[in-house]
mmCIF file of C-alpha atoms and ligand atoms in Angstrom:
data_model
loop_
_atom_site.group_PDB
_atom_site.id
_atom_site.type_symbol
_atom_site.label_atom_id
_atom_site.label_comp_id
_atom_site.label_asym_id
_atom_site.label_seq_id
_atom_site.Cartn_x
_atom_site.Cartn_y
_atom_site.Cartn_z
ATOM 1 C CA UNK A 1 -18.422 -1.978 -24.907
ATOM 2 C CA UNK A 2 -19.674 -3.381 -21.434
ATOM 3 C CA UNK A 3 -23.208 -4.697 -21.465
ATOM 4 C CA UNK A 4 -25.448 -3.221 -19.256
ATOM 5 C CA UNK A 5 -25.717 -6.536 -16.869
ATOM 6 C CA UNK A 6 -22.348 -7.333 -17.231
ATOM 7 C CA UNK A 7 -21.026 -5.541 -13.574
ATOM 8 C CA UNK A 8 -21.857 -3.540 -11.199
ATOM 9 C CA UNK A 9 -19.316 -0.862 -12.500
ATOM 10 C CA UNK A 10 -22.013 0.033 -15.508
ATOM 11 C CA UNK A 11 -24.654 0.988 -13.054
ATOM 12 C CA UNK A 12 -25.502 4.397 -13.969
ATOM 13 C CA UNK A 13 -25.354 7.462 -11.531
ATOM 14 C CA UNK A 14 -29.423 7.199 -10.594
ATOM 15 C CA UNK A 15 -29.237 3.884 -10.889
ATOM 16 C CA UNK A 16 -26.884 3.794 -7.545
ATOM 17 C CA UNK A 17 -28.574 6.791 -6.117
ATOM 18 C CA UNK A 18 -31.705 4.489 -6.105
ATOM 19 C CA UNK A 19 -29.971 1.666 -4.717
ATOM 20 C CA UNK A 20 -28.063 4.172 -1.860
ATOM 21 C CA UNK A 21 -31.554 5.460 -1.023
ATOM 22 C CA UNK A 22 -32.439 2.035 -0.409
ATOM 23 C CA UNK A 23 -29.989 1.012 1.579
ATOM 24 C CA UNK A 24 -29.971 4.193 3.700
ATOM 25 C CA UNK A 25 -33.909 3.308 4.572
ATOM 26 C CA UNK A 26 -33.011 0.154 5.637
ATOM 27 C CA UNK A 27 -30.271 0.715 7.512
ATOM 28 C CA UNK A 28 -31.631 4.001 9.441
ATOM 29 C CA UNK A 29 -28.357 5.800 7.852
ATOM 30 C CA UNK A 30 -27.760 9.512 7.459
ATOM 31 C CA UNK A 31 -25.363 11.064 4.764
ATOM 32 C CA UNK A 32 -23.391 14.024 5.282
ATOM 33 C CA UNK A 33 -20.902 15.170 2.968
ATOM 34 C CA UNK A 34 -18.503 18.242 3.215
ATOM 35 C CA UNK A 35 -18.678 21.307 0.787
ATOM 36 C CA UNK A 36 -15.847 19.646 -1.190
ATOM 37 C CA UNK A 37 -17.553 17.039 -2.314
ATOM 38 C CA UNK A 38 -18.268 15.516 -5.823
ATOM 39 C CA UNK A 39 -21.431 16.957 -7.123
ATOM 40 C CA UNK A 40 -23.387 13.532 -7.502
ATOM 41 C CA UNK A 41 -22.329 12.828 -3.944
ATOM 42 C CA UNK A 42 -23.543 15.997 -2.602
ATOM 43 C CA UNK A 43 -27.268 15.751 -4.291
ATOM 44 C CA UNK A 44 -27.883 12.562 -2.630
ATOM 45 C CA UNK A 45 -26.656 13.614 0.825
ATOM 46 C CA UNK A 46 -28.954 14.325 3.662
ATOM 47 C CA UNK A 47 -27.464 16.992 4.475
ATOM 48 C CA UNK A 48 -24.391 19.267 3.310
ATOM 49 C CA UNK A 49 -22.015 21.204 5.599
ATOM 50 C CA UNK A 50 -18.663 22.469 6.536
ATOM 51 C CA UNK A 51 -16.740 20.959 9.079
ATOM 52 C CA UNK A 52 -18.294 23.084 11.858
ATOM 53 C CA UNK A 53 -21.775 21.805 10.400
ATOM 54 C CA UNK A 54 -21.233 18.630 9.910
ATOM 55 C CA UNK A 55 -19.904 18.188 13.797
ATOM 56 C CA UNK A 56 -22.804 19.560 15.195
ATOM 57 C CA UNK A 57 -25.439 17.385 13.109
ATOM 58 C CA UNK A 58 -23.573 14.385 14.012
ATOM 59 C CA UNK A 59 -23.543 15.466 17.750
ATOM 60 C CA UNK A 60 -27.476 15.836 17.238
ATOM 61 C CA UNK A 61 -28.717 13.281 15.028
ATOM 62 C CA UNK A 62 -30.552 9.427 15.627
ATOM 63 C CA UNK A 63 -29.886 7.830 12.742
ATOM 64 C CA UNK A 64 -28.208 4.035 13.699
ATOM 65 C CA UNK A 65 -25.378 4.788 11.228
ATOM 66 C CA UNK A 66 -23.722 8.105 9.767
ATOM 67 C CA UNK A 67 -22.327 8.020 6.371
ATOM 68 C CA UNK A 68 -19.591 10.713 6.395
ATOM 69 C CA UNK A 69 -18.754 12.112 3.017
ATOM 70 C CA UNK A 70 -15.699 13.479 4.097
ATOM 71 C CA UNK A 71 -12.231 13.272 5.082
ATOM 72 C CA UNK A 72 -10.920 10.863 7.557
ATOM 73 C CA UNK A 73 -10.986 13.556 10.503
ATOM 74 C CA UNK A 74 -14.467 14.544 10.448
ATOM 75 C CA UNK A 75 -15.537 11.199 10.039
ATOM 76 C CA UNK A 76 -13.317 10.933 13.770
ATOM 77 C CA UNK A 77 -15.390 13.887 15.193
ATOM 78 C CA UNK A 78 -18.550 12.149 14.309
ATOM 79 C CA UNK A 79 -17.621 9.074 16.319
ATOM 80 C CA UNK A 80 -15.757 10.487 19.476
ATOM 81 C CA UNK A 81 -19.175 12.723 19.407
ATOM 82 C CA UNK A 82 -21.765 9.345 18.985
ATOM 83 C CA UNK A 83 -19.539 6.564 19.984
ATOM 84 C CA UNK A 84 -22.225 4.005 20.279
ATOM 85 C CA UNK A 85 -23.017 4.731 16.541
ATOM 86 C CA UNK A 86 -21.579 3.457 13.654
ATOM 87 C CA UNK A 87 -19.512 5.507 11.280
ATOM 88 C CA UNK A 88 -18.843 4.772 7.982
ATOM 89 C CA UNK A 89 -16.213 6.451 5.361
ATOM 90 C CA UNK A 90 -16.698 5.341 2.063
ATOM 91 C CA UNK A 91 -12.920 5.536 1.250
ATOM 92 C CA UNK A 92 -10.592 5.027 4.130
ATOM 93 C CA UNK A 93 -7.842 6.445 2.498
ATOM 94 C CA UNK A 94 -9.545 10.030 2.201
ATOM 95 C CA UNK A 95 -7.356 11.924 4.283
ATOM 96 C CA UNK A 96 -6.293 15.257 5.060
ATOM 97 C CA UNK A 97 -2.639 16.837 3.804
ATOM 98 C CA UNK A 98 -3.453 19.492 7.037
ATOM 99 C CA UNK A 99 -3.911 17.005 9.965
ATOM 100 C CA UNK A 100 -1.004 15.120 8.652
ATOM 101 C CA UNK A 101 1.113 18.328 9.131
ATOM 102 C CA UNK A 102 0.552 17.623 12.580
ATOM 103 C CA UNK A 103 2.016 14.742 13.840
ATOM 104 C CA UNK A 104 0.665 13.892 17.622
ATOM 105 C CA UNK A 105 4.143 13.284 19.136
ATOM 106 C CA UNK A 106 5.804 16.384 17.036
ATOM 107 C CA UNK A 107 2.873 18.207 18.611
ATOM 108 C CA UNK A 108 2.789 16.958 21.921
ATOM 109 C CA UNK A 109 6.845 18.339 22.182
ATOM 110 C CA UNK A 110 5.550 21.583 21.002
ATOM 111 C CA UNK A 111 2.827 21.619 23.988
ATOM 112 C CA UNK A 112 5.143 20.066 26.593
ATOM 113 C CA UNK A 113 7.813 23.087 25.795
ATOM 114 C CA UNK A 114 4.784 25.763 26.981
ATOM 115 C CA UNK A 115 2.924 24.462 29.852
ATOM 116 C CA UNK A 116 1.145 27.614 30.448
ATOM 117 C CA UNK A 117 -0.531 27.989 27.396
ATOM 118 C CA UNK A 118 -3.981 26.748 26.236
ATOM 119 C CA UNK A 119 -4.095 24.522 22.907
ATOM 120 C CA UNK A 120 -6.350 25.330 20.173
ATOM 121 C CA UNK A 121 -6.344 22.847 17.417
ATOM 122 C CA UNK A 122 -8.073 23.570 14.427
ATOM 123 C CA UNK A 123 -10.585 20.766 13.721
ATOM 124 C CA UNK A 124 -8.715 19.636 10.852
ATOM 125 C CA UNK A 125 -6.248 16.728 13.149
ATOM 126 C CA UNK A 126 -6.330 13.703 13.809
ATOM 127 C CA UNK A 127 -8.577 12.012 16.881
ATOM 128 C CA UNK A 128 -4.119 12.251 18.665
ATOM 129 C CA UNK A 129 -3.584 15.424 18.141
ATOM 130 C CA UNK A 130 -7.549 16.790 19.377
ATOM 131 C CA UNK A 131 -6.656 14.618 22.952
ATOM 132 C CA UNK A 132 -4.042 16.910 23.388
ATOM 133 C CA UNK A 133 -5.897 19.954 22.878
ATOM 134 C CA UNK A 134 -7.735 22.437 25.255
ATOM 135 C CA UNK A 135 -10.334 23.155 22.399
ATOM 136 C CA UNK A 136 -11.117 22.604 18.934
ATOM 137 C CA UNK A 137 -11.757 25.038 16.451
ATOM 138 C CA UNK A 138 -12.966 25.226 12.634
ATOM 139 C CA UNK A 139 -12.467 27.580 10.621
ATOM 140 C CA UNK A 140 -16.121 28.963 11.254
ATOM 141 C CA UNK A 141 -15.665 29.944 14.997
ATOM 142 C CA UNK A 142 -11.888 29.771 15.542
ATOM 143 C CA UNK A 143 -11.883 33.836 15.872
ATOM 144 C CA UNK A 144 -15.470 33.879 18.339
ATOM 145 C CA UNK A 145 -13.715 31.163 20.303
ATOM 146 C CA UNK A 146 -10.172 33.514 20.575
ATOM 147 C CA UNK A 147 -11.814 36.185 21.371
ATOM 148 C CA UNK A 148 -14.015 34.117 24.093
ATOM 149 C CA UNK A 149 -10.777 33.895 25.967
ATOM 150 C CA UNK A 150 -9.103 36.276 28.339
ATOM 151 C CA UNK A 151 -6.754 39.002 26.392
ATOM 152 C CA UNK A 152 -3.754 37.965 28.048
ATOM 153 C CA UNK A 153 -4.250 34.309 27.653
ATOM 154 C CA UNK A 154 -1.643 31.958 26.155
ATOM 155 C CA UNK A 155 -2.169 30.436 23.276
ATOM 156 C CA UNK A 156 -0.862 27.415 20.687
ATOM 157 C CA UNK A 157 -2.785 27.200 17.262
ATOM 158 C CA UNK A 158 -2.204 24.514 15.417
ATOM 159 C CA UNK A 159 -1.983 23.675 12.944
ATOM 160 C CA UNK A 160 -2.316 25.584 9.917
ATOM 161 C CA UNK A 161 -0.056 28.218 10.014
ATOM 162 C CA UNK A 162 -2.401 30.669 7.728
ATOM 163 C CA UNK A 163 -5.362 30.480 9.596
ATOM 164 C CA UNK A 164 -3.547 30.716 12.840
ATOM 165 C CA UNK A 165 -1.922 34.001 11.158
ATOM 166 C CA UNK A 166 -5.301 35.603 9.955
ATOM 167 C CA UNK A 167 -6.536 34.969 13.616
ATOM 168 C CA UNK A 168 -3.930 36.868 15.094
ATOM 169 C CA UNK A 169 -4.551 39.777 12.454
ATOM 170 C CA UNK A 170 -8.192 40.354 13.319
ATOM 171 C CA UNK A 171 -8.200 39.707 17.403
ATOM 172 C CA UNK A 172 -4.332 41.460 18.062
ATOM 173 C CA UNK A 173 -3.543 38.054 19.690
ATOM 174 C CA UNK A 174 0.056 36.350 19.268
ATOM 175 C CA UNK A 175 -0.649 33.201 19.152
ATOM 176 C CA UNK A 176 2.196 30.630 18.579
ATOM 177 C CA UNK A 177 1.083 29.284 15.422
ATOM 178 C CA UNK A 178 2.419 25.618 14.339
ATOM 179 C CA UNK A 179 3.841 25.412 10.386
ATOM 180 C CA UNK A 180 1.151 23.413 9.117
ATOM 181 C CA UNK A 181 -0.739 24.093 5.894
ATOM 182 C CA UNK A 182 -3.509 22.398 3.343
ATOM 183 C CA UNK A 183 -1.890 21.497 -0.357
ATOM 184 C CA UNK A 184 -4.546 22.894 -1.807
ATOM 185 C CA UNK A 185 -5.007 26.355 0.199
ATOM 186 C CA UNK A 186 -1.251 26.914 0.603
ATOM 187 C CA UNK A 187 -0.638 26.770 -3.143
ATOM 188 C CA UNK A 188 -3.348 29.538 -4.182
ATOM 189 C CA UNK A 189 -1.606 32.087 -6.374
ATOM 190 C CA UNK A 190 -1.708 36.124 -6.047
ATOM 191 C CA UNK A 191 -0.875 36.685 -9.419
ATOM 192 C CA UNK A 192 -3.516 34.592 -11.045
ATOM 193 C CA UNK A 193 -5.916 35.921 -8.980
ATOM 194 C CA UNK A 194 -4.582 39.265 -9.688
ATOM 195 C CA UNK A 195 -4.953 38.503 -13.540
ATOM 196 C CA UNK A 196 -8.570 37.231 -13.260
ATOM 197 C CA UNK A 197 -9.445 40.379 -11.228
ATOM 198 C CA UNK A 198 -8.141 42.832 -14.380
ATOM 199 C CA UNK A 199 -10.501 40.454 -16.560
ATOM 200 C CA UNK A 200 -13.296 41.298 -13.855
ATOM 201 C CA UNK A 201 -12.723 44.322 -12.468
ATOM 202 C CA UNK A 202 -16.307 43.976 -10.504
ATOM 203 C CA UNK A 203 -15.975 40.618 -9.386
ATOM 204 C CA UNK A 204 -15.240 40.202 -5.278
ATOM 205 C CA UNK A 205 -13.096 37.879 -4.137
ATOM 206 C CA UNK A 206 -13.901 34.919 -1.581
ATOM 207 C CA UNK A 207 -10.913 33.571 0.248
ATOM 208 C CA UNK A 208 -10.772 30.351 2.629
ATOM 209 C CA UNK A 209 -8.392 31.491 5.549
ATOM 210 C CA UNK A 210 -6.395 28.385 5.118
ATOM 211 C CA UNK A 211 -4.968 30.579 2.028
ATOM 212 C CA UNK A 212 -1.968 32.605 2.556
ATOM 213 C CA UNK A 213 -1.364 35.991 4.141
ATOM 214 C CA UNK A 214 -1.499 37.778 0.727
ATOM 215 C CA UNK A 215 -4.804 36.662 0.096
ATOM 216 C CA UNK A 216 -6.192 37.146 2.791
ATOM 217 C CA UNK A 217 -5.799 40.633 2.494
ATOM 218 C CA UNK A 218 -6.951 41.449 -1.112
ATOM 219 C CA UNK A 219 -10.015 39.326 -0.421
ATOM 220 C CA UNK A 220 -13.314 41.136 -0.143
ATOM 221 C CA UNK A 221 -14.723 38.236 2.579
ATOM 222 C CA UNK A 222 -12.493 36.056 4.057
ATOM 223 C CA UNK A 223 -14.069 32.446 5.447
ATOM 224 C CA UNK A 224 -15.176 29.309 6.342
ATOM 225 C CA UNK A 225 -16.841 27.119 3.463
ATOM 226 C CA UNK A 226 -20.095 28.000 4.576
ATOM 227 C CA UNK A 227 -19.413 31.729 5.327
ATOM 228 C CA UNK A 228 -18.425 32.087 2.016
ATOM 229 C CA UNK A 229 -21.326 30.627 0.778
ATOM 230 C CA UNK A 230 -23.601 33.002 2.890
ATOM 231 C CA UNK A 231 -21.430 36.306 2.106
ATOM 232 C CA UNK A 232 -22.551 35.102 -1.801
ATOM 233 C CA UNK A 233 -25.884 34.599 -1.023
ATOM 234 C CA UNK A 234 -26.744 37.923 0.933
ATOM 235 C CA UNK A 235 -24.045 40.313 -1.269
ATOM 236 C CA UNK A 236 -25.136 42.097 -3.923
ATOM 237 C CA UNK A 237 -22.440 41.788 -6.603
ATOM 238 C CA UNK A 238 -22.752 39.576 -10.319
ATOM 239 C CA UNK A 239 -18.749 37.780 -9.854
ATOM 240 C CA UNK A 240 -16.976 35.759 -7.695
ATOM 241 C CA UNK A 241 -13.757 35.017 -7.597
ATOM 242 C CA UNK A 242 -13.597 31.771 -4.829
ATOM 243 C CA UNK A 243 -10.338 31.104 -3.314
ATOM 244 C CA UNK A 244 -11.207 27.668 -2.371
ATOM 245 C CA UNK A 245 -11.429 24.151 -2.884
ATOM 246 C CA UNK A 246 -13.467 24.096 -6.168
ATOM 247 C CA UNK A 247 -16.268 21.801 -5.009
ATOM 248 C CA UNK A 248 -18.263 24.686 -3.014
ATOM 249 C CA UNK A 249 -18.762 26.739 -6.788
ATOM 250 C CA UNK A 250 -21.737 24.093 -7.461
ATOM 251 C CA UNK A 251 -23.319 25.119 -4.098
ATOM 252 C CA UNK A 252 -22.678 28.476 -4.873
ATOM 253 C CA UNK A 253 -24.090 28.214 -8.333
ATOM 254 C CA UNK A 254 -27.171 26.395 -7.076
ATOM 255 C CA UNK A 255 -27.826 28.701 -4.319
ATOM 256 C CA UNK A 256 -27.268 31.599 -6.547
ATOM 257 C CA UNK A 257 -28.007 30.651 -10.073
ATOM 258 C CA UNK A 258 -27.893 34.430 -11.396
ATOM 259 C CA UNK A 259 -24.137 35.350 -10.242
ATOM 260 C CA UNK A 260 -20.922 33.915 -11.906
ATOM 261 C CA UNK A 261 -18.451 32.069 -9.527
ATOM 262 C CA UNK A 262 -14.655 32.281 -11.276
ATOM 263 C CA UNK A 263 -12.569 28.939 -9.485
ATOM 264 C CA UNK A 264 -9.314 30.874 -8.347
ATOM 265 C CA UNK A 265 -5.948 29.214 -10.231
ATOM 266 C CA UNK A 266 -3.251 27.559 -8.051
ATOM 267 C CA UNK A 267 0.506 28.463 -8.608
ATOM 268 C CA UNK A 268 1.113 25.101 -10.463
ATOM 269 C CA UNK A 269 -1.626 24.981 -13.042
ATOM 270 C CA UNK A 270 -0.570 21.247 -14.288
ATOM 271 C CA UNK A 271 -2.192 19.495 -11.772
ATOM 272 C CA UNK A 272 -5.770 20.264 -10.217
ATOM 273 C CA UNK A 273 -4.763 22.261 -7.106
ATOM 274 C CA UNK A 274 -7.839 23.536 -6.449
ATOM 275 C CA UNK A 275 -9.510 20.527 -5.936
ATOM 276 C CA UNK A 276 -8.793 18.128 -2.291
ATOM 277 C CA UNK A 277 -8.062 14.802 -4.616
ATOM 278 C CA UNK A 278 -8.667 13.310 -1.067
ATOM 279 C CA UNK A 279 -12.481 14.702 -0.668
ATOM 280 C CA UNK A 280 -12.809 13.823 -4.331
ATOM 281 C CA UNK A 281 -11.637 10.253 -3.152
ATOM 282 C CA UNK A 282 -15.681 9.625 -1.795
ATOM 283 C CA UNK A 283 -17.354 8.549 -5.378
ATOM 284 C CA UNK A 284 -21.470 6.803 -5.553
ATOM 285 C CA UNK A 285 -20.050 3.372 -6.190
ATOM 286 C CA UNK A 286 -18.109 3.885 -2.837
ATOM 287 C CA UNK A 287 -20.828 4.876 -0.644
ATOM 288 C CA UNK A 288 -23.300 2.344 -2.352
ATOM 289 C CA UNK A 289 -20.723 -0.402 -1.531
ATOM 290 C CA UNK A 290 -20.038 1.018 2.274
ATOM 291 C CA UNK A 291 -23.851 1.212 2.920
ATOM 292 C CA UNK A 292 -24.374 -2.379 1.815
ATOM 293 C CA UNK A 293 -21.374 -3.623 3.040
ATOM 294 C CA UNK A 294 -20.753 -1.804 6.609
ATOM 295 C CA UNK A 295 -17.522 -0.788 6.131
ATOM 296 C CA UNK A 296 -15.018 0.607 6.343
ATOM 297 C CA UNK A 297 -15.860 1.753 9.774
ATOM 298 C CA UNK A 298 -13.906 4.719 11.887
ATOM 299 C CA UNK A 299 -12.998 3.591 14.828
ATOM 300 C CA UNK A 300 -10.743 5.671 17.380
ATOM 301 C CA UNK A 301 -9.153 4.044 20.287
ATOM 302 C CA UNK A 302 -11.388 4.523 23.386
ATOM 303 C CA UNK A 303 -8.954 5.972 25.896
ATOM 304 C CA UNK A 304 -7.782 8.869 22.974
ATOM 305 C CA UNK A 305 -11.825 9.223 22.070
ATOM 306 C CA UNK A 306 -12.329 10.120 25.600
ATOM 307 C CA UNK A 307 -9.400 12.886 25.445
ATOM 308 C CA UNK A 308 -10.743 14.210 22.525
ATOM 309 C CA UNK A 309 -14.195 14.445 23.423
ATOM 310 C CA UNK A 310 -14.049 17.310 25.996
ATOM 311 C CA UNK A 311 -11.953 20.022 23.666
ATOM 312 C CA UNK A 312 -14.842 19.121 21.128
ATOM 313 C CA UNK A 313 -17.809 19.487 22.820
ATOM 314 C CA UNK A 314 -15.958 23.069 24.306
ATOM 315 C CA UNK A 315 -15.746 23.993 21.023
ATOM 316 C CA UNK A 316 -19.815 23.408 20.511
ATOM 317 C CA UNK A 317 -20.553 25.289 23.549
ATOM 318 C CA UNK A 318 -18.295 28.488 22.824
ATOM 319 C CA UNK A 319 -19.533 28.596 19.069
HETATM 320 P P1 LIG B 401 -14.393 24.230 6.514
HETATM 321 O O1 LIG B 401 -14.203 24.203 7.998
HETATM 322 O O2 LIG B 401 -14.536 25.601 5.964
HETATM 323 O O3 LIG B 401 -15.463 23.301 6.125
HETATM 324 O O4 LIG B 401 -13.051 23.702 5.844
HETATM 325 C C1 LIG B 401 -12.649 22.381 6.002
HETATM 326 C C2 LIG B 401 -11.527 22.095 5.161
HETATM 327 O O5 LIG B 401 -11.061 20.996 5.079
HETATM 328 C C3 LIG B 401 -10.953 23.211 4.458
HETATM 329 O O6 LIG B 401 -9.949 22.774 3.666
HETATM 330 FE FE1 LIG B 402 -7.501 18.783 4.176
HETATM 331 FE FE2 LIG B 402 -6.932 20.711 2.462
HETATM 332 FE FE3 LIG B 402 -8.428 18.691 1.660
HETATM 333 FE FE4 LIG B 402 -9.395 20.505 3.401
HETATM 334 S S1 LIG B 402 -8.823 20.847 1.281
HETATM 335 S S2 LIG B 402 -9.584 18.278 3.548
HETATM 336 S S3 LIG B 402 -7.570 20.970 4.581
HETATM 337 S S4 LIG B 402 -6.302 18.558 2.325
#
């Protein structure tokens, strides 16, 4: 057994909250972590959002540093929003399967082939693929921000393929949709879901629209992280069946400690599907270590950060 002085390794969850809290004071840092993230991550966090949240705080806040508890991308947004900050990521490697559907020159064919139409990208792309984009979306304004635009205008969604589908379906647009998709979203199963409705028959169903057509359809709310987690707050039914990454359950159970929230089953029940092994990357010991350490920093090339910039901040002012 490892004695408790032995490394740094034994320190015990409060133990490293205490030291995080520390270091956050003296570095005038501000944590924000994503829905998705680990429990123990999220309770020490300044402040907890989805993607469309956590933009907007960065774009507001004073803190010296931001801590993003997140994926790569959104750690992107925060700097091409507050360049002269720093940004930390406490795992580097914390990406996205989504933005990586979208590679920049792949995508910047795609654009090139129909010069008269605007680009939407959903949020969830790298800092390449936002500087080639009219303007940015999440998944918690991408239909106000559709419907912003003129009926007959011309559009490119990219690039999740489902979301870009379930836009279409509620604003009669045709957008051209890119074939990108989320690993974990994509691989959400009907019949499961199906089988833990007949087990209960009362509960509703909440359904992130990165999840396929199918689902979309059955579900009783379909949403962004955090509209899922408001739809649960104000509705009035005891179950939930969430159609999500699994993380948000403990901010739906905390928010709403009398209901029951059911995790949905993906198609291949070996592995964890419904959990973003990237978000779940982010760990105490990680963001302890980046804190004290300063690093790993985002950084995004200046001349892309300035492309980028412009189809983000749209996207604040139409949402
Ligand atoms: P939200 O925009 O709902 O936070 O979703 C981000 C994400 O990565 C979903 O997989
Ligand atoms: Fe990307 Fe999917 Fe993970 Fe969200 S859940 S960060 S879309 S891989």
């Amino acid at each position: 057994m490892e004695s408790k002085k032995s490394a740094p390794e034994a320190l015990s969850p409060s133990l490293l909250a205490d030291e995080i809290a520390e270091l956050k004071k003296e570095k005038n840092a501000v944590i924000m972590a994503h829905y998705y993230q680990r429990d123990e991550v999220k309770e020490i966090a300044d402040f907890i959002g989805d993607s469309l949240a956590l933009a907007r705080k960065a774009a507001q806040t004073d803190a010296d540093v931001i801590v993003m508890c997140g994926v790569h991308f959104m750690g992107e947004t925060a700097k091409i929003l507050c360049p002269d900050r720093t940004v930390l990521i406490p795992d580097p490697e914390a990406g996205c399967s989504l933005a990586d559907s979208c590679d920049p020159e792949e995508f910047g064919k795609f654009v090139a082939e129909h010069p008269d139409h605007t680009v939407i990208s959903y949020v969830n792309t790298s800092a390449a693929v936002k500087a080639l984009t009219d303007i940015v979306v999440t998944s918690g304004n991408a239909r106000k921000i559709v419907e912003s635009l003129p009926a007959d205008e011309k559009i490119i969604f990219g690039p999740d393929h489902n979301l870009g589908e379930y836009i279409n379906s509620v604003t009669g647009r045709r957008m051209l949709l890119w074939n990108g998709a989320c690993h974990v979203h994509d691989r959400f199963s009907l019949e499961g879901i199906a089988r833990l409705k007949k087990e209960h028959p009362g509960a509703k169903v909440l359904v992130h629209p990165e999840c396929r057509r199918p689902l979309q359809i059955i579900a009783d709310k379909v949403g962004s992280t955090a509209a899922l987690l408001d739809f649960a707050r104000a509705d009035e039914a005891k179950e939930y069946i969430v159609v999500t990454e699994s993380g948000i359950l403990f901010d739906m159970q905390r928010e709403c400690p009398e209901k029951t929230f059911i995790p949905a089953p993906a198609e291949d029940t070996e592995c964890q599907c419904n959990e973003c092994d990237y978000m779940k990357m982010i760990t105490l010991r990680k963001l302890r270590d980046c804190l004290r350490d300063g690093k790993p920093e985002i950084h995004v090339d200046p001349e892309v950060a300035r492309k980028a910039l412009r189809p983000i901040e749209r996207m604040l002012e139409l949402s």
